[in-house]
Coordinates of C-alpha atoms in Angstrom, one line a residue:
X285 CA 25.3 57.9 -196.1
X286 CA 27.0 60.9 -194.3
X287 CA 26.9 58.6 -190.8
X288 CA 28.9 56.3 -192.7
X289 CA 31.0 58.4 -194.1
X290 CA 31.5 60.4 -190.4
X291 CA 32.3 56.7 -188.8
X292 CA 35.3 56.5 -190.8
X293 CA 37.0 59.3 -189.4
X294 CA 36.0 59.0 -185.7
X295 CA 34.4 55.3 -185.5
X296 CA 33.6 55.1 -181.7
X297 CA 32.1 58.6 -181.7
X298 CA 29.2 58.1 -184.2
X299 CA 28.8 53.9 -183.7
X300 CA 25.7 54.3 -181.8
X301 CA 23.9 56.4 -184.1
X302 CA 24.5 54.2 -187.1
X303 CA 23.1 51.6 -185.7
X304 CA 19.8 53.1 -184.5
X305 CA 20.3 54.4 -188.5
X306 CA 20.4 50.8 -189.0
X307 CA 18.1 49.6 -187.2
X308 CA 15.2 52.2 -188.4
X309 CA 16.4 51.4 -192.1
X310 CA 15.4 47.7 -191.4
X311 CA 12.5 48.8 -189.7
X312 CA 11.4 50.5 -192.9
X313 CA 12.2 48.1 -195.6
X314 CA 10.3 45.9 -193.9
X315 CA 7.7 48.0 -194.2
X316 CA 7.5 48.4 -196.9
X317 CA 7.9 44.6 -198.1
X318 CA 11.7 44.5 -198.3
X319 CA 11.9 41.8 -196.2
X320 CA 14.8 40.1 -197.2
X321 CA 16.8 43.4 -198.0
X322 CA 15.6 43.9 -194.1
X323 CA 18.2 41.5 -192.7
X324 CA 21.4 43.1 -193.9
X325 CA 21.1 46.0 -191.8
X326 CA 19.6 44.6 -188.5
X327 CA 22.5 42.4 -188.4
X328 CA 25.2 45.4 -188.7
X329 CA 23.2 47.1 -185.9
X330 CA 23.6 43.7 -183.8
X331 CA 27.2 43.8 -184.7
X332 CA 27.8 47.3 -183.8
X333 CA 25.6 47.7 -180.6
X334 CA 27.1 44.1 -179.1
X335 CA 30.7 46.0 -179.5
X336 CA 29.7 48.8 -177.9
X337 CA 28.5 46.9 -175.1
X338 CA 31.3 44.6 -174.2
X339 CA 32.4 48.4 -173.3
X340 CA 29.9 50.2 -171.6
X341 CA 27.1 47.6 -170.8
X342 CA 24.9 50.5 -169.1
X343 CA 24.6 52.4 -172.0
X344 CA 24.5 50.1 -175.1
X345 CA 22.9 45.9 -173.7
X346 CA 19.1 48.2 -174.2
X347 CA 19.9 49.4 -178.0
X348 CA 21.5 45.6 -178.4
X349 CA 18.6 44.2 -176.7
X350 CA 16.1 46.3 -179.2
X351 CA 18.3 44.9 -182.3
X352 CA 18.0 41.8 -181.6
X353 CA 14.5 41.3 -180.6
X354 CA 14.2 43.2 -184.4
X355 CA 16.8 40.8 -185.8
X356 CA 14.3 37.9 -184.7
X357 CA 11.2 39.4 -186.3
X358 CA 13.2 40.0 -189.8
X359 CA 14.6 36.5 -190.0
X360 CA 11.5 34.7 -189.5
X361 CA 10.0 37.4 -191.2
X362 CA 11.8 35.8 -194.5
X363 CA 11.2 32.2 -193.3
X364 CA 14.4 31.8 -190.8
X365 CA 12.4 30.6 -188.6
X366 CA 14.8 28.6 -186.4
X367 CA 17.2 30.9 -186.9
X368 CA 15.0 33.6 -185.3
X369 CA 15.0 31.6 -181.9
X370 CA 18.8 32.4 -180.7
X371 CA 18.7 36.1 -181.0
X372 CA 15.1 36.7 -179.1
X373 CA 16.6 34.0 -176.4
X374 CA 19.4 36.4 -176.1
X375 CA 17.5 39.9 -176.4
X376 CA 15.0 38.3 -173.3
X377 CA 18.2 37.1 -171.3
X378 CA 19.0 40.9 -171.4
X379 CA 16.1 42.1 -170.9
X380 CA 15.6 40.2 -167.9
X381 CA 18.9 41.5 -166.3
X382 CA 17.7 45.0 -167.2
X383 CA 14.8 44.8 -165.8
X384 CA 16.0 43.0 -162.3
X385 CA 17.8 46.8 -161.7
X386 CA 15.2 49.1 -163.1
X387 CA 11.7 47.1 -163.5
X388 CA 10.0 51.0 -163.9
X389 CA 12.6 51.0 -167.5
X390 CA 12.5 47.6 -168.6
X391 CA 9.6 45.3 -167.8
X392 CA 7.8 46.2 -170.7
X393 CA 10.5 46.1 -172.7
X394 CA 10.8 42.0 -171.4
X395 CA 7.3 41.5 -172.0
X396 CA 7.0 42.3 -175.6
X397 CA 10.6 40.3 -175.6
X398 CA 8.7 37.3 -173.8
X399 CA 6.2 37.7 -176.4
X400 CA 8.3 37.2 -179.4
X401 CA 9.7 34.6 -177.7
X402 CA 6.6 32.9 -177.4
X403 CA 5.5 32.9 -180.7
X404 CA 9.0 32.2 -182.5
X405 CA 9.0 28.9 -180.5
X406 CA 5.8 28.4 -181.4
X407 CA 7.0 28.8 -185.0
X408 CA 9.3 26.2 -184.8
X409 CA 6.8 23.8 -183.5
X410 CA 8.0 24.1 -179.8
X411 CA 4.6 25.0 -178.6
X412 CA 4.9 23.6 -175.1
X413 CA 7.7 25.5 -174.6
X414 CA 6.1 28.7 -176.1
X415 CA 3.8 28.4 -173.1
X416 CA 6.0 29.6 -170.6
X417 CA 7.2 33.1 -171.6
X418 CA 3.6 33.8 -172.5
X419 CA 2.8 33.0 -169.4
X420 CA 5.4 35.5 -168.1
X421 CA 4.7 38.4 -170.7
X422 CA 1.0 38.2 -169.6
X423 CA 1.8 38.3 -165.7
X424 CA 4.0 41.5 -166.4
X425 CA 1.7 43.3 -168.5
X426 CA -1.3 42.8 -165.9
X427 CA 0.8 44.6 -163.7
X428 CA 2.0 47.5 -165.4
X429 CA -1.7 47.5 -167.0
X430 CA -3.4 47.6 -163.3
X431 CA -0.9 50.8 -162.4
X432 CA -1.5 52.2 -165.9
X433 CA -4.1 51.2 -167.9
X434 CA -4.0 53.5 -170.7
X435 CA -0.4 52.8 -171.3
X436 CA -0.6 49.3 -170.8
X437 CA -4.1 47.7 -171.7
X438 CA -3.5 47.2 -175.4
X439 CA -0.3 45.2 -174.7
X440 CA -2.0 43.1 -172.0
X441 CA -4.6 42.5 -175.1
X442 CA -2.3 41.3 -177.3
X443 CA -0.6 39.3 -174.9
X444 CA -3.7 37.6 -174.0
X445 CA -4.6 36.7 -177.2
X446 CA -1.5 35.2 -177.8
X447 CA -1.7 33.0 -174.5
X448 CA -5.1 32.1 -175.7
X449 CA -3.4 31.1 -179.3
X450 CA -0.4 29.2 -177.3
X451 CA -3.0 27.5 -175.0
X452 CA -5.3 26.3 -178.2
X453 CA -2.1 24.9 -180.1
X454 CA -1.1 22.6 -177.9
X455 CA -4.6 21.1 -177.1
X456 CA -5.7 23.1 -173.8
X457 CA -8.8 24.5 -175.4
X458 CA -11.1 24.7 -172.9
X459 CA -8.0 27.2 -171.4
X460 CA -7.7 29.4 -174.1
X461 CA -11.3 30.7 -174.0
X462 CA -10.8 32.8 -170.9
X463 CA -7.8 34.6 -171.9
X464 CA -9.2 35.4 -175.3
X465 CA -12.3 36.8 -173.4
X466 CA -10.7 38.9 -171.7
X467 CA -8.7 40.4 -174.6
X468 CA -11.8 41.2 -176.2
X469 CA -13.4 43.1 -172.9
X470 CA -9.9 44.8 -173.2

């Protein structure tokens, strides 16, 4: 409550850290089962870090980017399901951008984006479309993975077992076997 209470006075100066505050007290109801008291405060942090970057993209589109790729998981965390689609869209749109200038600080950041992606369409019974970004997140991670593997191996795992999931729901079975394979050699 004091970083409330400090934004009142000085607003811009303290912004930024109430919503990471925000963001980390989401994090944490929905930890611990909260998960509709979870929304509430991933959507102030949306609010607050997408002010803060329609002035100073550079510093603020990552933090946005985080909050919204959290706002997805918390709404179809409570059964939003399709609302859950537009803010990962949007959090891998600037992701993407971020990545383009500085792949070394934000490709991984895009793949776990991509990944969410994946399975929220998936979610909403868009599973042919939930192929693509999989596609994508697994591409990236074998990259970063082959430069660092103990970094990166466990997210290329997951990854893979998602494509392999993707793969099997929409009927390309015989597909899905090698990825899955290889997630368990992971």
């Amino acid at each position: 409550m004091n970083a409330l209470r400090a934004t009142a006075g000085d607003p811009a100066a303290y912004e930024p850290g109430l919503a990471g505050y925000l963001n980390n007290l989401s994090l944490l109801l929905s930890g611990v089962g909260r998960r509709e008291e979870a929304v509430v405060p991933i959507v102030e942090a949306v609010e607050i870090y997408r002010r803060l970057a329609e002035v100073n993209p550079t510093a603020y589109e990552p933090g946005l980017a985080m909050s919204l790729n959290t706002l997805s998981l918390r709404l179809s965390g409570v059964g939003r399901r399709e609302e859950a689609v537009v803010p990962i869209v949007e959090a891998v749109e600037i992701r993407r951008r971020l990545a383009a200038v500085n792949p070394a600080a934000y490709e991984s950041d895009l793949a776990m984006s991509l990944n969410t992606l994946s399975n929220r369409l998936s979610g909403v019974g868009r599973r042919e479309e939930a192929v693509v970004p999989i596609v994508e997140a697994v591409e990236i991670r074998r990259r970063l993975a082959k430069v660092n593997p103990a970094a990166y191996e466990s997210d290329l795992a997951g990854s893979m077992h998602t494509l392999s999931n993707q793969l099997s729901g929409v009927g390309r079975r015989e597909e899905a076997v090698a990825p899955i394979v290889e997630a368990v050699e992971i």
